[in-house]
CSV table of C-alpha atoms in Angstrom, one decimal:
chain,number,residue,atom,x,y,z
A,1,UNK,CA,-11.9,14.0,-16.9
A,2,UNK,CA,-12.1,15.5,-13.5
A,3,UNK,CA,-9.5,16.5,-10.9
A,4,UNK,CA,-9.2,15.8,-7.2
A,5,UNK,CA,-8.6,19.0,-5.3
A,6,UNK,CA,-6.9,18.5,-1.9
A,7,UNK,CA,-7.4,21.4,0.5
A,8,UNK,CA,-4.7,21.7,3.1
A,9,UNK,CA,-3.7,24.2,5.9
A,10,UNK,CA,-2.6,24.3,9.5
A,11,UNK,CA,-5.3,24.3,12.2
A,12,UNK,CA,-7.5,27.4,12.1
A,13,UNK,CA,-6.3,28.8,8.8
A,14,UNK,CA,-10.0,28.9,7.8
A,15,UNK,CA,-9.7,26.0,5.3
A,16,UNK,CA,-13.1,24.5,6.5
A,17,UNK,CA,-14.9,27.8,5.8
A,18,UNK,CA,-13.2,28.2,2.5
A,19,UNK,CA,-14.0,24.7,1.6
A,20,UNK,CA,-17.7,25.2,2.3
A,21,UNK,CA,-17.8,28.5,0.5
A,22,UNK,CA,-16.1,26.9,-2.6
A,23,UNK,CA,-18.8,24.2,-2.6
A,24,UNK,CA,-21.5,26.8,-2.3
A,25,UNK,CA,-20.2,28.8,-5.3
A,26,UNK,CA,-19.4,25.8,-7.5
A,27,UNK,CA,-22.5,23.8,-6.8
A,28,UNK,CA,-22.8,20.6,-8.8
A,29,UNK,CA,-19.6,21.3,-10.7
A,30,UNK,CA,-17.6,19.6,-7.8
A,31,UNK,CA,-18.4,16.9,-5.4
A,32,UNK,CA,-17.4,17.0,-1.7
A,33,UNK,CA,-15.6,14.0,-0.3
A,34,UNK,CA,-16.3,13.3,3.4
A,35,UNK,CA,-13.4,11.7,5.3
A,36,UNK,CA,-13.6,9.4,8.3
A,37,UNK,CA,-12.5,9.9,11.9
A,38,UNK,CA,-12.6,8.1,15.2
A,39,UNK,CA,-12.5,11.2,17.2
A,40,UNK,CA,-15.6,12.4,19.1
A,41,UNK,CA,-18.0,14.7,17.3
A,42,UNK,CA,-17.6,18.3,18.3
A,43,UNK,CA,-20.4,20.7,19.2
A,44,UNK,CA,-22.2,21.9,16.0
A,45,UNK,CA,-20.8,19.0,13.8
A,46,UNK,CA,-23.0,16.6,11.9
A,47,UNK,CA,-22.2,13.0,10.9
A,48,UNK,CA,-21.6,12.8,7.2
A,49,UNK,CA,-20.9,16.6,6.8
A,50,UNK,CA,-17.6,17.4,8.5
A,51,UNK,CA,-16.6,13.7,8.8
A,52,UNK,CA,-18.1,10.3,9.0
A,53,UNK,CA,-17.6,9.5,12.6
A,54,UNK,CA,-16.8,5.8,13.2
A,55,UNK,CA,-15.5,3.6,15.9
A,56,UNK,CA,-12.0,2.0,15.9
A,57,UNK,CA,-13.6,-1.4,15.2
A,58,UNK,CA,-15.4,0.1,12.2
A,59,UNK,CA,-12.1,1.5,11.0
A,60,UNK,CA,-10.4,-1.9,11.4
A,61,UNK,CA,-13.1,-3.6,9.3
A,62,UNK,CA,-12.7,-1.1,6.5
A,63,UNK,CA,-8.9,-1.6,6.7
A,64,UNK,CA,-9.4,-5.3,6.5
A,65,UNK,CA,-11.5,-4.8,3.3
A,66,UNK,CA,-8.6,-2.9,1.7
A,67,UNK,CA,-10.5,0.3,1.0
A,68,UNK,CA,-8.5,2.6,3.3
A,69,UNK,CA,-6.2,4.7,1.1
A,70,UNK,CA,-4.5,6.6,3.9
A,71,UNK,CA,-4.8,7.0,7.6
A,72,UNK,CA,-3.3,9.2,10.3
A,73,UNK,CA,-3.3,8.8,14.1
A,74,UNK,CA,-2.9,11.7,16.5
A,75,UNK,CA,-2.1,11.0,20.1
A,76,UNK,CA,-4.2,13.7,21.7
A,77,UNK,CA,-4.7,14.6,25.3
A,78,UNK,CA,-7.9,12.6,25.0
A,79,UNK,CA,-6.4,9.5,23.5
A,80,UNK,CA,-5.5,8.4,20.0
A,81,UNK,CA,-7.7,9.9,17.2
A,82,UNK,CA,-7.7,8.4,13.7
A,83,UNK,CA,-8.4,10.2,10.4
A,84,UNK,CA,-8.6,8.4,7.1
A,85,UNK,CA,-9.8,8.4,3.5
A,86,UNK,CA,-11.4,5.5,1.8
A,87,UNK,CA,-11.9,4.3,-1.8
A,88,UNK,CA,-15.6,4.1,-1.2
A,89,UNK,CA,-16.8,5.6,-4.5
A,90,UNK,CA,-16.8,9.2,-3.5
A,91,UNK,CA,-13.7,10.0,-5.6
A,92,UNK,CA,-13.9,9.2,-9.3
A,93,UNK,CA,-11.9,11.5,-11.5
A,94,UNK,CA,-13.2,9.7,-14.6
A,95,UNK,CA,-16.6,11.1,-13.9
A,96,UNK,CA,-16.3,14.3,-11.9
A,97,UNK,CA,-14.3,16.9,-10.0
A,98,UNK,CA,-14.0,16.3,-6.3
A,99,UNK,CA,-12.7,18.1,-3.3
A,100,UNK,CA,-11.7,17.1,0.3
A,101,UNK,CA,-9.6,18.4,3.2
A,102,UNK,CA,-6.4,16.6,3.9
A,103,UNK,CA,-3.0,16.8,5.5
A,104,UNK,CA,0.3,16.9,3.7
A,105,UNK,CA,0.9,13.2,4.6
A,106,UNK,CA,-2.5,12.3,3.2
A,107,UNK,CA,-1.8,14.4,0.1
A,108,UNK,CA,1.3,12.3,-0.5
A,109,UNK,CA,-0.6,9.0,-0.3
A,110,UNK,CA,-3.5,10.2,-2.4
A,111,UNK,CA,-1.1,11.6,-5.0
A,112,UNK,CA,0.6,8.2,-5.1
A,113,UNK,CA,-2.7,6.3,-5.2
A,114,UNK,CA,-4.5,8.4,-8.0
A,115,UNK,CA,-1.5,10.0,-9.8
A,116,UNK,CA,-0.3,13.5,-10.5
A,117,UNK,CA,-2.5,13.7,-13.6
A,118,UNK,CA,-5.6,14.0,-11.4
A,119,UNK,CA,-4.4,15.5,-8.0
A,120,UNK,CA,-4.2,19.2,-7.3
A,121,UNK,CA,-3.1,20.9,-4.1
A,122,UNK,CA,-5.1,23.9,-2.6
A,123,UNK,CA,-2.8,25.1,0.3
A,124,UNK,CA,-4.3,27.7,2.6
A,125,UNK,CA,-2.1,29.9,4.8
A,126,UNK,CA,-3.0,32.4,7.5
A,127,UNK,CA,-0.9,34.4,10.0
A,128,UNK,CA,0.0,32.5,13.1
A,129,UNK,CA,-1.5,35.0,15.5
A,130,UNK,CA,-4.8,34.8,13.7
A,131,UNK,CA,-4.7,31.1,13.8
A,132,UNK,CA,-4.1,31.0,17.5
A,133,UNK,CA,-6.9,33.4,18.3
A,134,UNK,CA,-9.4,31.4,16.1
A,135,UNK,CA,-8.4,28.1,17.7
A,136,UNK,CA,-8.9,29.4,21.3
A,137,UNK,CA,-12.3,31.0,20.4
A,138,UNK,CA,-13.4,27.8,18.7
A,139,UNK,CA,-12.3,25.7,21.7
A,140,UNK,CA,-14.1,28.0,24.1
A,141,UNK,CA,-17.4,27.2,22.4
A,142,UNK,CA,-17.1,23.5,23.3
A,143,UNK,CA,-18.8,22.2,26.4
A,144,UNK,CA,-15.5,21.2,27.9
A,145,UNK,CA,-12.8,23.5,26.5
A,146,UNK,CA,-9.4,22.0,26.2
A,147,UNK,CA,-6.7,24.6,25.6
A,148,UNK,CA,-4.0,22.0,26.0
A,149,UNK,CA,-5.3,20.4,22.8
A,150,UNK,CA,-5.1,23.7,21.0
A,151,UNK,CA,-1.4,24.0,22.0
A,152,UNK,CA,-0.8,20.4,20.9
A,153,UNK,CA,-2.3,21.0,17.5
A,154,UNK,CA,-0.3,24.2,17.0
A,155,UNK,CA,3.0,22.4,17.7
A,156,UNK,CA,2.1,19.4,15.7
A,157,UNK,CA,1.3,21.6,12.7
A,158,UNK,CA,4.9,23.0,12.8
A,159,UNK,CA,6.2,19.5,12.1
A,160,UNK,CA,3.4,18.2,9.8
A,161,UNK,CA,3.6,21.3,7.6
A,162,UNK,CA,7.3,21.8,7.6
A,163,UNK,CA,8.4,23.8,4.5
A,164,UNK,CA,11.0,21.2,3.4
A,165,UNK,CA,8.3,18.6,3.4
A,166,UNK,CA,5.8,20.7,1.5
A,167,UNK,CA,8.5,21.6,-1.1
A,168,UNK,CA,9.4,17.9,-1.5
A,169,UNK,CA,5.7,17.2,-2.4
A,170,UNK,CA,5.7,20.1,-5.0
A,171,UNK,CA,3.3,22.2,-2.9
A,172,UNK,CA,4.5,25.6,-3.7
A,173,UNK,CA,1.3,27.5,-4.7
A,174,UNK,CA,-0.3,29.2,-1.7
A,175,UNK,CA,-3.7,30.9,-1.1
A,176,UNK,CA,-3.4,33.5,1.7
A,177,UNK,CA,-6.4,33.8,3.9
A,178,UNK,CA,-6.2,37.4,5.2
A,179,UNK,CA,-9.1,38.7,3.1
A,180,UNK,CA,-11.5,35.8,3.3
A,181,UNK,CA,-13.6,36.8,0.2
A,182,UNK,CA,-10.6,37.4,-1.9
A,183,UNK,CA,-9.0,34.0,-0.9
A,184,UNK,CA,-12.2,32.2,-1.8
A,185,UNK,CA,-12.3,34.0,-5.1
A,186,UNK,CA,-8.7,32.9,-5.9
A,187,UNK,CA,-9.4,29.3,-4.9
A,188,UNK,CA,-12.6,29.2,-7.1
A,189,UNK,CA,-10.8,30.6,-10.1
A,190,UNK,CA,-8.0,28.0,-9.7
A,191,UNK,CA,-10.5,25.1,-9.4
A,192,UNK,CA,-12.5,26.4,-12.4
A,193,UNK,CA,-9.3,26.5,-14.5
A,194,UNK,CA,-7.7,23.2,-13.4
A,195,UNK,CA,-11.0,21.3,-13.3
A,196,UNK,CA,-12.1,22.5,-16.8
A,197,UNK,CA,-15.3,23.9,-15.3
A,198,UNK,CA,-17.7,26.1,-17.2
A,199,UNK,CA,-18.7,28.8,-14.7
A,200,UNK,CA,-22.2,28.7,-16.1
A,201,UNK,CA,-22.5,25.0,-15.0
A,202,UNK,CA,-22.3,25.8,-11.3
């Protein structure tokens, strides 16, 4: 029996890099789950890797089929962007461990959908100053940098990741990303333990 590891963290906590490093270290012992979004693809992203990029019409069709487990809509300065997770066969705790990046609201819905027996939270934290610097540097690499969007994401995170809300979901364990390698090591050790993984299998 596998577990579903849900990686969370505010913008620019380094959760994407940690996620990729965990996958590299654990190999076939855990399967990545790729979420869906209607937002434009960023420079350096690949369809099917960071996200599956779809149109709003495609999202509606999947919703009509009843396979959308959870969805979120962000009213960005570039218009509404949807992010969502589907029951499309990628997640199957009866067969394997899986891992995906989500928000607390998505965690809540996936927890209700699959049950606490299978779901585990991997919450990443990083100092606010580090997060802001990373966000600005990342945005400056885009063809058309949008610092207003960086500010919007930062303020939205303060609400989406409110401590009272996290506590109500039972998300109390934290992985602090100050020393990247150590943080990755701690996350890997946690997944190996909770997922019943034999390190030799990876």
